[in-house]
PDB file of C-alpha atoms in Angstrom:
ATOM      1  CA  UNK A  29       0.000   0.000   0.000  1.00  0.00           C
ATOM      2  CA  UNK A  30       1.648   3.391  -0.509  1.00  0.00           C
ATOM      3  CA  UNK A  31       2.153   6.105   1.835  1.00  0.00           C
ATOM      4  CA  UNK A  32       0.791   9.287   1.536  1.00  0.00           C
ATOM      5  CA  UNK A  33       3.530  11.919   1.327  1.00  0.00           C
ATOM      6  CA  UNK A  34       3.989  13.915   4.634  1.00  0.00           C
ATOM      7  CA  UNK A  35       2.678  17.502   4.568  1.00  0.00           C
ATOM      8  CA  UNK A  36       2.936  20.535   6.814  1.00  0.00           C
ATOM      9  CA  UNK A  37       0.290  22.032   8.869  1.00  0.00           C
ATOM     10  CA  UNK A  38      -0.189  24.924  10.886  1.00  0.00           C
ATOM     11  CA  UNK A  39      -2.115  24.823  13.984  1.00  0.00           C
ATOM     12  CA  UNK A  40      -3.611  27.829  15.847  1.00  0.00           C
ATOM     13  CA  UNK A  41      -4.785  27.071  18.996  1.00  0.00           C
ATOM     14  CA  UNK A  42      -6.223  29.747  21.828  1.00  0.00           C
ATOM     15  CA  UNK A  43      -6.614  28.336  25.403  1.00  0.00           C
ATOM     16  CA  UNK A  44     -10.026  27.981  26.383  1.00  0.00           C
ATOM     17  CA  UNK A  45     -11.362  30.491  28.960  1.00  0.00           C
ATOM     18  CA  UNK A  46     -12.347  27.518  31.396  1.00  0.00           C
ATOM     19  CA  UNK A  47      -9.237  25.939  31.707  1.00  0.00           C
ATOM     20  CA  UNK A  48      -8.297  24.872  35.369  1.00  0.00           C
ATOM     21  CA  UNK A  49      -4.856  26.588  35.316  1.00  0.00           C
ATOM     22  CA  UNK A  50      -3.506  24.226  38.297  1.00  0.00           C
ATOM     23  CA  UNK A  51      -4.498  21.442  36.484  1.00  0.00           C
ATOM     24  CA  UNK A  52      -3.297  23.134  33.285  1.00  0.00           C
ATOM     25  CA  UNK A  53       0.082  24.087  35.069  1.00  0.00           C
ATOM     26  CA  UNK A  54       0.267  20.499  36.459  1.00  0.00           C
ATOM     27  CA  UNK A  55       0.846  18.745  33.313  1.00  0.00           C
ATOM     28  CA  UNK A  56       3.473  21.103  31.809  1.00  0.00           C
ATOM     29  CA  UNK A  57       6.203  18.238  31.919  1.00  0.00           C
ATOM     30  CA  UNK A  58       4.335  16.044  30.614  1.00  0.00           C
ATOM     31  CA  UNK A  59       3.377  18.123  27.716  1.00  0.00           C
ATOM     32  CA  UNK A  60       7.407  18.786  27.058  1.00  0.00           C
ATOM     33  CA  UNK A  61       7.909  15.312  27.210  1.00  0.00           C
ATOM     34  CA  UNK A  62       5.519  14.538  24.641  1.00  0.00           C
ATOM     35  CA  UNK A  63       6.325  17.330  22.347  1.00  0.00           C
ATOM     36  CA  UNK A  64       9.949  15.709  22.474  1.00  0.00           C
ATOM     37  CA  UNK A  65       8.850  12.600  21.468  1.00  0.00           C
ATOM     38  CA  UNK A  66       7.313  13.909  18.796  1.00  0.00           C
ATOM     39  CA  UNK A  67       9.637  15.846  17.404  1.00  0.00           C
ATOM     40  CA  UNK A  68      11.990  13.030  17.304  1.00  0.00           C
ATOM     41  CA  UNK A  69       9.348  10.548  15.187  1.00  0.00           C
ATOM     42  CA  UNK A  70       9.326  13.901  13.031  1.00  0.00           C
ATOM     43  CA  UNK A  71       5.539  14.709  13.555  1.00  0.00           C
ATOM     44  CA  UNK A  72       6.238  17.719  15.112  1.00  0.00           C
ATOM     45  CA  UNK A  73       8.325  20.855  13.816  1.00  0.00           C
ATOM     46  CA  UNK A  74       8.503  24.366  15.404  1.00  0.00           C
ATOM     47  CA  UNK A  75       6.409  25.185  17.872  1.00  0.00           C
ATOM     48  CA  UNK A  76       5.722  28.842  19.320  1.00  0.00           C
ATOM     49  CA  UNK A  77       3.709  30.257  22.385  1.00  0.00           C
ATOM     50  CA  UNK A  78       2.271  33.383  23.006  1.00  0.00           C
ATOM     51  CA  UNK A  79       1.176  33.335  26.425  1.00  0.00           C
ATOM     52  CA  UNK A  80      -0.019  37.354  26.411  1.00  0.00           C
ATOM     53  CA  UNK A  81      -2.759  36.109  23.505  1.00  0.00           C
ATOM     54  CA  UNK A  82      -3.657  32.543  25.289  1.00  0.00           C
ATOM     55  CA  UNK A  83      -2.432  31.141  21.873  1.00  0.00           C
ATOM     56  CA  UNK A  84       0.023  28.524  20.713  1.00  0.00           C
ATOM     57  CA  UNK A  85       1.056  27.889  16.782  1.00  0.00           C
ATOM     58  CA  UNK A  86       2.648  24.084  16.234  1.00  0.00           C
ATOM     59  CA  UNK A  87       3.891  22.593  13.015  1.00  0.00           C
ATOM     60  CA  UNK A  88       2.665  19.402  12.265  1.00  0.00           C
ATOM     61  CA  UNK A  89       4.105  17.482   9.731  1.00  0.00           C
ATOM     62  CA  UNK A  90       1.335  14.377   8.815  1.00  0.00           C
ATOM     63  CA  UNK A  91      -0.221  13.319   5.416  1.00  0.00           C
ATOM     64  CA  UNK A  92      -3.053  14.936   6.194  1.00  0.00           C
ATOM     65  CA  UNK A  93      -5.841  16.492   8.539  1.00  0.00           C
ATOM     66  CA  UNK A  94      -7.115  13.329  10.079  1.00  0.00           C
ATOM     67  CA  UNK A  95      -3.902  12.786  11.095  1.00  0.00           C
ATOM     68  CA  UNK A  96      -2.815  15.981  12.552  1.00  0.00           C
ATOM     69  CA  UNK A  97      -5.659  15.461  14.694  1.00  0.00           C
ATOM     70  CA  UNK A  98      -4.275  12.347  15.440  1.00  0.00           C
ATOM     71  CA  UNK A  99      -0.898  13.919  16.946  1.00  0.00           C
ATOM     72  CA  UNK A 100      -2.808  16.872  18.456  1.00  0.00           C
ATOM     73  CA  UNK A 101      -4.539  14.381  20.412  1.00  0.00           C
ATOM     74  CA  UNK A 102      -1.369  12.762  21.790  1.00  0.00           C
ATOM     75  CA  UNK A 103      -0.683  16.254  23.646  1.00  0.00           C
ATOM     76  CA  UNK A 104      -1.403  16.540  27.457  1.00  0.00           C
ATOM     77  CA  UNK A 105      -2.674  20.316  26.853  1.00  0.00           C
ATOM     78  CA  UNK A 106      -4.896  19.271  23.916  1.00  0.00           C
ATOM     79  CA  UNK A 107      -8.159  19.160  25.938  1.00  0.00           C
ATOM     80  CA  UNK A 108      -7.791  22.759  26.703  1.00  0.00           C
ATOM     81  CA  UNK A 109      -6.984  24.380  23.401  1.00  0.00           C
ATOM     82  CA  UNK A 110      -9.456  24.816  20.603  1.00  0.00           C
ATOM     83  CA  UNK A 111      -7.208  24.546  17.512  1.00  0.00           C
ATOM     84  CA  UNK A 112      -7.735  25.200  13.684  1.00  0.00           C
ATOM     85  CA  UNK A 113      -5.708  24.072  11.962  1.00  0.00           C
ATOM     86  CA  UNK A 114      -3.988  25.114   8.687  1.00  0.00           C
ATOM     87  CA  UNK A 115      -2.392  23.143   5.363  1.00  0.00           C
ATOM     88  CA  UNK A 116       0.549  25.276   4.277  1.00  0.00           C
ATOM     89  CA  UNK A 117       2.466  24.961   1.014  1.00  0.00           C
ATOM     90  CA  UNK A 118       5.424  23.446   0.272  1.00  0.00           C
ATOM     91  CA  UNK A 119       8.409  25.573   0.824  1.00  0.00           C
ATOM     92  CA  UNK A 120      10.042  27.222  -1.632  1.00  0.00           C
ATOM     93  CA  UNK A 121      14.527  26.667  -2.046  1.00  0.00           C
ATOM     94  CA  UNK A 122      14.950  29.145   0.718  1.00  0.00           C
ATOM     95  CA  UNK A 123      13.147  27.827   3.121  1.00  0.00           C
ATOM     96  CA  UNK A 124      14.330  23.897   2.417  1.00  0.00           C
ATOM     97  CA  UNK A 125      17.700  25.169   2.508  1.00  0.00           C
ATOM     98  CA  UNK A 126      17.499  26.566   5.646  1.00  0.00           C
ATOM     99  CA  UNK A 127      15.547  23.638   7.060  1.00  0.00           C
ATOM    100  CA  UNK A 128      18.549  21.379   5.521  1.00  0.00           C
ATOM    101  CA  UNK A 129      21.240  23.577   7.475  1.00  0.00           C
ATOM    102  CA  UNK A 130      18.916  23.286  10.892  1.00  0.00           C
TER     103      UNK A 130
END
């Protein structure tokens, strides 16, 4: 069966105003742990937090939406984000190689 070629996502997600922040603040390890993990199976690129705006932006490299919601879900944090999420283009020579010298 062949495999769908990876893609790159964007996902925008804002903290949801009932969040237990304890709980929230409780499972911050774990959530760095995870993101690790994925970054090393290569599911996972940058990832950015804007804590002023409640907001978070993650690359998600996956062959598609389905399974970007798939990763998301593997996050500790997920259940308090609401998250759209975003299929970019490819990048242009630049931007490969700069991700090749990364």
């Amino acid at each position: 069966m062949p495999t769908t070629p990876a893609k790159t996502f964007m996902v925008f997600a804002t903290l949801r105003d009932d969040t237990d922040v304890a709980e929230f603040a409780a499972l911050r390890d774990d959530e760095h742990r995870q993101l690790e993990v994925l970054r090393s199976e290569g599911k996972i690129g940058a990832h950015y937090v804007s804590p002023a705006r409640r907001a978070t932006f993650v690359e998600v490299i996956a062959a598609d939406e389905a399974q970007v919601a798939e990763t998301l879900a593997t996050l500790p944090f997920a259940r308090f984000f609401d998250a759209d999420v975003y299929p970019t283009s490819p990048p242009d020579a630049a931007e490969a190689a700069h991700r090749a010298r990364a």
